[in-house]
CSV table of C-alpha atoms in Angstrom, one decimal:
chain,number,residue,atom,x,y,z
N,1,UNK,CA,-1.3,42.7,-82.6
N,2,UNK,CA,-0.5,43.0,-79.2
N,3,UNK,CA,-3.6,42.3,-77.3
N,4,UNK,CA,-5.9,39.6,-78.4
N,5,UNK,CA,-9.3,37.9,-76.5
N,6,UNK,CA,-9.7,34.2,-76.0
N,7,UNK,CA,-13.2,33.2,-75.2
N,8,UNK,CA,-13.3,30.2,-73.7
N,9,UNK,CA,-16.2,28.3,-74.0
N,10,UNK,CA,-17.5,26.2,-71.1
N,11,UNK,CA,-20.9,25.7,-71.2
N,12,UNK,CA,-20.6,22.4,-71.4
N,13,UNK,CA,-18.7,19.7,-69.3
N,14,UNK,CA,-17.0,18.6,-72.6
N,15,UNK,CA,-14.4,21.3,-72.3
N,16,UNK,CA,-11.6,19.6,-70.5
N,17,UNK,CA,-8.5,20.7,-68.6
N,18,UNK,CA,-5.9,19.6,-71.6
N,19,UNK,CA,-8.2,21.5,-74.3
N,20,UNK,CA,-8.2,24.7,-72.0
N,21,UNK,CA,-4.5,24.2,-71.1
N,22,UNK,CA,-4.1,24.3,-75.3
N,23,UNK,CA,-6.1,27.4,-75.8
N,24,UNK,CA,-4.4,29.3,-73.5
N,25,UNK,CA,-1.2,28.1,-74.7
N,26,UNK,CA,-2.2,29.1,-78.6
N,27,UNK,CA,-3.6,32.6,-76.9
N,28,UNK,CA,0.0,33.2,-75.2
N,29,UNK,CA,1.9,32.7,-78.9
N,30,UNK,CA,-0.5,35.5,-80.3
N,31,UNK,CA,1.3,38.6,-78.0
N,32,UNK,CA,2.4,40.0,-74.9
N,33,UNK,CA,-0.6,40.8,-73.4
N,34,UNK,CA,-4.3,38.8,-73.5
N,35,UNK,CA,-7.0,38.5,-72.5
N,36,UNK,CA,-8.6,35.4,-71.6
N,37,UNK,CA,-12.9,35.2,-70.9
N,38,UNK,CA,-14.9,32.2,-69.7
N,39,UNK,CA,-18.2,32.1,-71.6
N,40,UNK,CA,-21.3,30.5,-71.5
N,41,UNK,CA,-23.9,29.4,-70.8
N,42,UNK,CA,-23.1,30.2,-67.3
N,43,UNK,CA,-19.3,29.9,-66.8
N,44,UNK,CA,-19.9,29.2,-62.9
N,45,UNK,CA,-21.4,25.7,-63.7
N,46,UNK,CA,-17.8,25.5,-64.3
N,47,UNK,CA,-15.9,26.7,-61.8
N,48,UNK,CA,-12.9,24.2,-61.4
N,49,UNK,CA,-12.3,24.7,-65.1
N,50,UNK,CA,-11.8,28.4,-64.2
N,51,UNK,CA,-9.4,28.0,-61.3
N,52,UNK,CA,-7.6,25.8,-63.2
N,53,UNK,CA,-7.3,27.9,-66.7
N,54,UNK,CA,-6.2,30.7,-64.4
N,55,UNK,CA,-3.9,28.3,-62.3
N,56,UNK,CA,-1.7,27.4,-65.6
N,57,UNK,CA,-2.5,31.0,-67.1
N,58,UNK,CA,-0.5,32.3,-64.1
N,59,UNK,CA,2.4,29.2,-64.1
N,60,UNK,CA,2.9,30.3,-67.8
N,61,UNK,CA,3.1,34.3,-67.5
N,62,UNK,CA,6.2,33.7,-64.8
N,63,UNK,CA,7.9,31.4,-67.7
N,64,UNK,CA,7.3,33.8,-70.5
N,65,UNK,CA,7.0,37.5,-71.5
N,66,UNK,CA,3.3,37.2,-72.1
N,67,UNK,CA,0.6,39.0,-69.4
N,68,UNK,CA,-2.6,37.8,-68.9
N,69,UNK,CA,-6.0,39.3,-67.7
N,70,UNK,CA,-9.5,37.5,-66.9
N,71,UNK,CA,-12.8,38.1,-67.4
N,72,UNK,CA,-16.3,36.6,-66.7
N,73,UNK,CA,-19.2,37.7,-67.9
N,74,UNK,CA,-22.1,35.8,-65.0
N,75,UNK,CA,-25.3,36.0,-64.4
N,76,UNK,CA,-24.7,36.3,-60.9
N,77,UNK,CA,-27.0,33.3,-59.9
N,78,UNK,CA,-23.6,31.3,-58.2
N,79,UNK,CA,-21.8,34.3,-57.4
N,80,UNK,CA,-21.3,34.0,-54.4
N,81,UNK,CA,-18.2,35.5,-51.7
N,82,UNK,CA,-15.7,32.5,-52.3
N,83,UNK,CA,-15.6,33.4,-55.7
N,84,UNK,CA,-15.5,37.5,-55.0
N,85,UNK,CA,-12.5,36.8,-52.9
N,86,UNK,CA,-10.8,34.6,-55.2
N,87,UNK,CA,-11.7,37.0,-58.2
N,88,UNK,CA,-10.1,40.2,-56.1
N,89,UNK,CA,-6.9,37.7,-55.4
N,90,UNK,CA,-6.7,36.6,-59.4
N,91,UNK,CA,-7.3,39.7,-60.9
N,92,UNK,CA,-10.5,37.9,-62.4
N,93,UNK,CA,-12.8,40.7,-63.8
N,94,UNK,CA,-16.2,40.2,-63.3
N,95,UNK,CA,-19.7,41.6,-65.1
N,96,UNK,CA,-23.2,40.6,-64.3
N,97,UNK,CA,-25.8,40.6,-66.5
N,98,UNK,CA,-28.4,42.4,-65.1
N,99,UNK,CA,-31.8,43.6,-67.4
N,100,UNK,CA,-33.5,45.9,-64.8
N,101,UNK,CA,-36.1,46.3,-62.0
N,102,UNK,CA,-38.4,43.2,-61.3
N,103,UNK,CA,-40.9,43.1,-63.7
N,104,UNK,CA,-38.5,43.5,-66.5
N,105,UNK,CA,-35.5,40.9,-65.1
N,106,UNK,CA,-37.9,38.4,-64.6
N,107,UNK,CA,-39.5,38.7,-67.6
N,108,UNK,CA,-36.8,37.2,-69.5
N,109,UNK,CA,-34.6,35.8,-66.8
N,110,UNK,CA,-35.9,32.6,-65.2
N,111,UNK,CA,-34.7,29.6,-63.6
N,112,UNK,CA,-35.1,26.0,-64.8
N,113,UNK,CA,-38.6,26.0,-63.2
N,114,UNK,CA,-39.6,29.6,-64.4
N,115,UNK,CA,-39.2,31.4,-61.6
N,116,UNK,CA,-37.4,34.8,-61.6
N,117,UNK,CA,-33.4,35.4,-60.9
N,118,UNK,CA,-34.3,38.9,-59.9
N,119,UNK,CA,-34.6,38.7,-55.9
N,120,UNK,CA,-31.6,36.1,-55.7
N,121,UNK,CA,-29.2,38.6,-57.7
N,122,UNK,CA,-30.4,41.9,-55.5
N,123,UNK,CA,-28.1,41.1,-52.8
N,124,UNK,CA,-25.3,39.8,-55.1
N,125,UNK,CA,-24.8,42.9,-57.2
N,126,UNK,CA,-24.6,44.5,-54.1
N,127,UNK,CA,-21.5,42.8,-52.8
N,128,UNK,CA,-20.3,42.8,-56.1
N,129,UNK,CA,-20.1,46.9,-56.4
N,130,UNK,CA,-18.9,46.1,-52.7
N,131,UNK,CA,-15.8,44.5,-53.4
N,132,UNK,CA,-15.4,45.8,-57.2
N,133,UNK,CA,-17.3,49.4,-57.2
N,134,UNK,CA,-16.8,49.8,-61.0
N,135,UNK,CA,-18.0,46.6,-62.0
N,136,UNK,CA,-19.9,46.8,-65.4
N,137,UNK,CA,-23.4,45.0,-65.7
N,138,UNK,CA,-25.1,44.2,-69.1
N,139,UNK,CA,-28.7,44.8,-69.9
N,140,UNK,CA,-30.6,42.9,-72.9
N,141,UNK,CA,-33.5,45.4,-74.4
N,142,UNK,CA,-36.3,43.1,-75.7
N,143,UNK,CA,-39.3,43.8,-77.5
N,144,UNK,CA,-41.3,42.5,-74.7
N,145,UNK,CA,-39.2,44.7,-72.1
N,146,UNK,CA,-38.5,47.7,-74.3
N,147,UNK,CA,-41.2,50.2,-72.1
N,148,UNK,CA,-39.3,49.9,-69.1
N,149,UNK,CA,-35.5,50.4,-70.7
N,150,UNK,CA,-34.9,54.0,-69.4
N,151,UNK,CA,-36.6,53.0,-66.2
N,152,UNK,CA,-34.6,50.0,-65.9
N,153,UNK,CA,-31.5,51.9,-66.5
N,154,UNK,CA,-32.3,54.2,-63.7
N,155,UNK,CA,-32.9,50.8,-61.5
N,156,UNK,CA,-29.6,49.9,-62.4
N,157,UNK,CA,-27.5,53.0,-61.9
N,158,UNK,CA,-29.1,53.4,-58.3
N,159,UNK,CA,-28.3,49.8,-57.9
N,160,UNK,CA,-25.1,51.4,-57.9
N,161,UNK,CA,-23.8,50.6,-61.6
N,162,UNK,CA,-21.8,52.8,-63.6
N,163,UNK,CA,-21.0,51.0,-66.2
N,164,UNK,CA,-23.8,49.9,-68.5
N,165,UNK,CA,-23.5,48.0,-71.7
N,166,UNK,CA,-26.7,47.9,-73.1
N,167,UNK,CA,-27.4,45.3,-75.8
N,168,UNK,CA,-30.1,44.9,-78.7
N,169,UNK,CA,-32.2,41.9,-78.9
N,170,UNK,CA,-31.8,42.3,-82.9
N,171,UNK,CA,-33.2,38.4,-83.3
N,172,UNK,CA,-36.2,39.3,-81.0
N,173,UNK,CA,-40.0,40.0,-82.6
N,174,UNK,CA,-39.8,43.7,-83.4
N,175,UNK,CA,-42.5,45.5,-84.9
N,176,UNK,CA,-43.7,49.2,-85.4
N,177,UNK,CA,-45.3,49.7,-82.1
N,178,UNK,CA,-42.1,48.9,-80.2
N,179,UNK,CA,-39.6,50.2,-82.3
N,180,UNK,CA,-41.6,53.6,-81.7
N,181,UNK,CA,-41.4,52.6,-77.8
N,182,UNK,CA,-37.2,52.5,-78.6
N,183,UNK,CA,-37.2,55.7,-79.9
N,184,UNK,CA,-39.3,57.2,-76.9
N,185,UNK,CA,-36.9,55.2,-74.6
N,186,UNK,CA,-33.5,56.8,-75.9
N,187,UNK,CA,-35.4,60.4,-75.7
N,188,UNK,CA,-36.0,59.4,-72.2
N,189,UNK,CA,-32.8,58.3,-71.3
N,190,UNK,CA,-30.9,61.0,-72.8
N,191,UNK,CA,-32.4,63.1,-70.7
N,192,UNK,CA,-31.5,61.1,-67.5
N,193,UNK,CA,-27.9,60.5,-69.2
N,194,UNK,CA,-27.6,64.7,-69.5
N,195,UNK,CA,-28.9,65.2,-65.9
N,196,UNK,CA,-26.2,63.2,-64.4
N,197,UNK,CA,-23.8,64.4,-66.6
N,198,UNK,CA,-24.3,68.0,-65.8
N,199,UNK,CA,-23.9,66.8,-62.2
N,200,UNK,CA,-20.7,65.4,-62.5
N,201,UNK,CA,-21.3,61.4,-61.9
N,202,UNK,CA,-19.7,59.4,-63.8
N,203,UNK,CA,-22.3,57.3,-66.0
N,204,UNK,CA,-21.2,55.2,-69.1
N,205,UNK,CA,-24.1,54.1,-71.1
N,206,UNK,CA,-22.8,51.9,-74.3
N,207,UNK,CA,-25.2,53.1,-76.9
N,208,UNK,CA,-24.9,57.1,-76.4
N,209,UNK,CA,-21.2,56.5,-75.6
N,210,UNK,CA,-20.4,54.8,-79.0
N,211,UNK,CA,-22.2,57.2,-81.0
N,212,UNK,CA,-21.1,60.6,-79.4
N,213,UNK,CA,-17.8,59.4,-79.9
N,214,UNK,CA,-18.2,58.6,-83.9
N,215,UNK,CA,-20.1,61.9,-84.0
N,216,UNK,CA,-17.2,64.1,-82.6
N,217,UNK,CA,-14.1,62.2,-84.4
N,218,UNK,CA,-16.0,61.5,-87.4
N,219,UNK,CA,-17.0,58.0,-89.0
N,220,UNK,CA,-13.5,57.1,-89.0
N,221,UNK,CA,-14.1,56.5,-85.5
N,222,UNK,CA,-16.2,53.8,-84.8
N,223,UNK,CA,-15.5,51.7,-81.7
N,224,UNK,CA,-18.4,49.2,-82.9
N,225,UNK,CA,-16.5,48.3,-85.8
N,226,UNK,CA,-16.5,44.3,-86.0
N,227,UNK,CA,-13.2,42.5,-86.8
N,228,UNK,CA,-14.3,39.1,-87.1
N,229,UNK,CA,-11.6,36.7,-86.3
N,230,UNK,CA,-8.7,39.8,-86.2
N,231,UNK,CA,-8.7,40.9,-82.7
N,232,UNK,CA,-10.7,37.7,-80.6
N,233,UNK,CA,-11.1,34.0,-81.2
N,234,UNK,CA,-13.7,32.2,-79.3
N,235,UNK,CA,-12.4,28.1,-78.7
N,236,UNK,CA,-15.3,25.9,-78.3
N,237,UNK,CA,-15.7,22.9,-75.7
N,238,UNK,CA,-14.0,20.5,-78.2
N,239,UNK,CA,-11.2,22.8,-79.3
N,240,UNK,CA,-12.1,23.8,-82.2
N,241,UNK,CA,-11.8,27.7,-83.0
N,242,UNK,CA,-14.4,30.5,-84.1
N,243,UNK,CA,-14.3,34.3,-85.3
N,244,UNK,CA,-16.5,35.3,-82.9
N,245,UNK,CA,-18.5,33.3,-79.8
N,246,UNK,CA,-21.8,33.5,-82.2
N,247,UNK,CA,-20.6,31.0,-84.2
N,248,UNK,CA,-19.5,28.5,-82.0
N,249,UNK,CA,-22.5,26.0,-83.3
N,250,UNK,CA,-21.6,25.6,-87.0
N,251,UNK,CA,-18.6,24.0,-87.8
N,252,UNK,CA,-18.5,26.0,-91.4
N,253,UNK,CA,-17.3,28.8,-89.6
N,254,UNK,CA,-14.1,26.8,-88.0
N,255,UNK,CA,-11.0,28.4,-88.4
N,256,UNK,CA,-8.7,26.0,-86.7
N,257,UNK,CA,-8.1,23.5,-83.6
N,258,UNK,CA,-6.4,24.8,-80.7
N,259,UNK,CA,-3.5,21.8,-81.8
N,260,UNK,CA,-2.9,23.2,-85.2
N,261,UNK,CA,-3.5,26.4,-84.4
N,262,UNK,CA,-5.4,29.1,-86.8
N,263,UNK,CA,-6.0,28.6,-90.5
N,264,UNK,CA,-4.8,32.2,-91.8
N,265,UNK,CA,-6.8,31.7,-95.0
N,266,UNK,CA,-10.1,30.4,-93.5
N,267,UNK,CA,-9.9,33.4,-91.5
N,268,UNK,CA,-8.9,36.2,-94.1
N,269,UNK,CA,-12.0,34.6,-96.2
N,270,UNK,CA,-14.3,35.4,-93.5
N,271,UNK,CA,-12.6,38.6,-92.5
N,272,UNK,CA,-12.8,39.9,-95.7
N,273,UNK,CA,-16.3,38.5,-96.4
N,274,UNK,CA,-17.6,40.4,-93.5
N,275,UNK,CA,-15.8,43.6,-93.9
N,276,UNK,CA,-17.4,44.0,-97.7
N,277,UNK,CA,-19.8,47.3,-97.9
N,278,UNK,CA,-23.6,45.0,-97.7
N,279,UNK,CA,-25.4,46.4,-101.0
N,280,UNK,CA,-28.2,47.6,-98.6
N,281,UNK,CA,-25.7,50.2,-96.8
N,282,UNK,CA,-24.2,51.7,-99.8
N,283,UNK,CA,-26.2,54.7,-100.3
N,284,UNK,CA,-26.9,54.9,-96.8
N,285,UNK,CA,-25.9,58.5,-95.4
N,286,UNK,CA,-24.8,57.1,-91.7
N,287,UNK,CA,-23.5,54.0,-92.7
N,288,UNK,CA,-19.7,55.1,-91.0
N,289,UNK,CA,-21.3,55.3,-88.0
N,290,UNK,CA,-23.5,52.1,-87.9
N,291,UNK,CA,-22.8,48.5,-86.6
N,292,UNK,CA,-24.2,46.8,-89.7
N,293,UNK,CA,-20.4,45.5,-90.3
N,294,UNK,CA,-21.2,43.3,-87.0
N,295,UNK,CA,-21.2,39.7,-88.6
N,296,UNK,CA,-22.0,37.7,-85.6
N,297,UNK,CA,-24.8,40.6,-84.7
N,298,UNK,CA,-25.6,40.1,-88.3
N,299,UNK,CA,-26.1,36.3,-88.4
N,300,UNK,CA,-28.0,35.8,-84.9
N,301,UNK,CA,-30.8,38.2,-86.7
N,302,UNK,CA,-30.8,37.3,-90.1
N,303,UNK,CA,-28.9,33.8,-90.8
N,304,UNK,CA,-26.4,35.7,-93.2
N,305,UNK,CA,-23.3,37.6,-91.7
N,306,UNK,CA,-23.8,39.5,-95.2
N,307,UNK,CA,-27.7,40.5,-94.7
N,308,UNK,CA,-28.4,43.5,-92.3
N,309,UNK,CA,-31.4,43.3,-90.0
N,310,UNK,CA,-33.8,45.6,-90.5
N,311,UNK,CA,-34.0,46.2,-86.8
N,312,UNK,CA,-30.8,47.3,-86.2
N,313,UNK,CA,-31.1,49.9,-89.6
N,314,UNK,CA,-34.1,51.4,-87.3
N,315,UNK,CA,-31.7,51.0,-84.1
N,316,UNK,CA,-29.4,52.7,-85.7
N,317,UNK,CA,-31.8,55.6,-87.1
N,318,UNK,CA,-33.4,56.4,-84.4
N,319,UNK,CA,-30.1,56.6,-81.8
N,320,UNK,CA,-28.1,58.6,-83.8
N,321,UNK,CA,-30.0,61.7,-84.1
N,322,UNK,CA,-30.6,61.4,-80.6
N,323,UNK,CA,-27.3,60.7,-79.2
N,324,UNK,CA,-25.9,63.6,-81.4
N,325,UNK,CA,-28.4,66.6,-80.5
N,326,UNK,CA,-27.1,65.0,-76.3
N,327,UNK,CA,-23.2,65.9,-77.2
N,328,UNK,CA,-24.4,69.2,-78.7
N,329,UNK,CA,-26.1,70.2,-75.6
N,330,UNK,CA,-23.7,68.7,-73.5
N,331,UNK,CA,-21.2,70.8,-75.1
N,332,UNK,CA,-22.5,74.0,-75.1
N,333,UNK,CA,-23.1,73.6,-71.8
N,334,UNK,CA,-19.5,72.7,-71.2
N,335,UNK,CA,-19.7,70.2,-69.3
N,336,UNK,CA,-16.6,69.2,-67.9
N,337,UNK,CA,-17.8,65.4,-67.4
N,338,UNK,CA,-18.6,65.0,-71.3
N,339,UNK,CA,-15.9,67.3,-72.7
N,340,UNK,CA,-12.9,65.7,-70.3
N,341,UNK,CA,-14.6,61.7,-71.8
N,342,UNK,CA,-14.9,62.5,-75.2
N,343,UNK,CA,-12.0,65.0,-75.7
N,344,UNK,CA,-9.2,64.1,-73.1
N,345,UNK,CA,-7.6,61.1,-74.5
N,346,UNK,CA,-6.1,60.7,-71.1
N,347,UNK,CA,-9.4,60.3,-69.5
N,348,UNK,CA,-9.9,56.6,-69.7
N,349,UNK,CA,-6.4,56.3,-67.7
N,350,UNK,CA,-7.1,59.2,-65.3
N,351,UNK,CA,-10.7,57.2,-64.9
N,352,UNK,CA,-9.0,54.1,-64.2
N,353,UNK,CA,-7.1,55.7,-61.8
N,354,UNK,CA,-9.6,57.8,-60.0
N,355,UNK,CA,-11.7,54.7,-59.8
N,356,UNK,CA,-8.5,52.6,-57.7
N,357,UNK,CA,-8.4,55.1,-55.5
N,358,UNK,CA,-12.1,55.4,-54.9
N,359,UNK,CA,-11.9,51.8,-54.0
């Protein structure tokens, strides 16, 4: 494997230079090129750690063959322009989490004494699509927010965000009336996602994104597919390592120390454990295209990476009839937006591209 993800875990002051040093060390042994990502908590409480990690990430790359690349997911509340500047300088990538307009940020996103992050983070996203235009922002849909998720979407991409990675509160308390509200909200925002897509501005919204794709390629495409432990290991504050950053707080799911390195056959086990077809999904006509394989996703909702939330088999129901009548009309429209992103395999790089030289 040639690429591999390092989550680094400092959410907690426990995480020392020497254990980060050893994680990034392990990380470097694994390929040529990888990527390393400061989790949380928030991973600006620990911002020395970050320079750091990047300082002897950079001191090793001119000694050896492997390339690094960085990456911080924030919630933007200590983002401030020391650290834009130094993130532009380190090749640091950076995404906020973000849930929406004001009402619907705040509902779920307070500080230590309740009160809301939203007007704080209004003029930080700002310079952040300032000095990184592209910069990707992640929204959390919540049963108690679900109403406002195409609205909040709009908020967002007039905000100036391109990029949205939308994410599934599976763990949250769903019930009829606001699964029915989820349904109405993807109707909504395929609508809003066609509009600008017939226009020509470039829009990536994660959950139509994922399943257009499996529905033009077929369900041997499926960039949801989890890999638990293949492709990323997550290292927690005391060096111990984790299939995925969901696990980090049970030790039953170890899979090594960043010392000894990974345990092949602890890994495999749970590999294999999580890839096995769940006896709920076997007769299940979509069941190519679905994320039930997600164990971590899996576990947060349910306790058991093997048992499926119910939740996400009514996610998934719901989006993928939706998301698949949007490519249909998007294609018979031709649009050259949709057919150049889901047909070009070039596009991601001319994207990429087009986007440097935007900036």
């Amino acid at each position: 494997m040639s690429c591999r993800y390092c989550y680094v875990n400092q959410s907690s002051h426990t995480m020392t230079p020497e254990i980060a040093h050893a994680a990034i060390e392990m990380a470097a042994r694994s390929g040529t090129d990888c990527g390393i990502i400061f989790f949380g908590g928030e991973p600006l409480l620990c911002r020395d750690l970050i320079y750091d990690a990047v300082t002897y990430g950079e001191e090793l790359q001119t000694k050896s063959k492997v390339h690094f690349h960085y990456k911080i997911t924030t919630n933007g509340t200590l983002l401030d322009d020391d650290f834009l500047r130094y993130s532009l300088e380190h090749g640091v990538f950076i995404a906020l989490s973000h849930d929406g307009d004001k009402a619907v940020h705040n509902a779920n996103r307070v500080m230590k004494n309740l009160d809301g992050t939203f007007d704080r983070l209004e003029p930080v996203a700002r310079n952040l699509l300032h000095s990184r235009p592209y910069a990707p922002v992640m929204m959390t849909i919540s049963p108690n927010t679900v109403r406002y998720y195409s609205d909040s979407v709009e908020y967002l991409f007039n905000l100036g965000f391109r990029y949205l990675i939308c994410s599934m509160d599976y763990a949250g308390a769903w019930d009829d009336k606001t699964i029915s509200e989820l349904q109405k909200q993807y109707k909504k925002l395929a609508v809003f996602y066609k509009d600008k897509t017939l226009k020509e501005e470039k829009f990536y919204l994660s959950p139509f994104e994922v399943k257009i794709s499996s529905h033009i390629h077929g369900d041997a495409y499926c960039a949801e597919r989890c890999e638990l432990g293949k492709k990323q290991i997550s290292v927690a504050p005391d060096g111990k390592l984790y299939p995925c950053i969901q696990f980090v707080d049970d030790e039953k799911y170890s899979i090594g120390d960043v010392w000894k390195g990974i345990d092949d056959a602890k890994r495999l086990h749970l590999y294999r454990l999580n890839e096995a077809e769940k006896d709920s999904c076997t007769e299940c006509a979509v069941k190519g295209r679905c994320n039930h394989h997600c164990g971590c996703m899996n576990r947060q909702a349910t306790g058991d990476l093997r048992q499926v939330s119910p939740v996400l088999c009514a996610h998934e129901r719901i989006l993928i009839p939706i998301a698949d009548q949007l490519a249909e009309d998007l294609y018979k429209k031709r649009s050259a937006m949709f057919i150049q992103k889901q047909y070009n395999d070039m596009f991601p790089l001319l994207s990429l591209t087009e986007d440097r030289i935007a900036k």
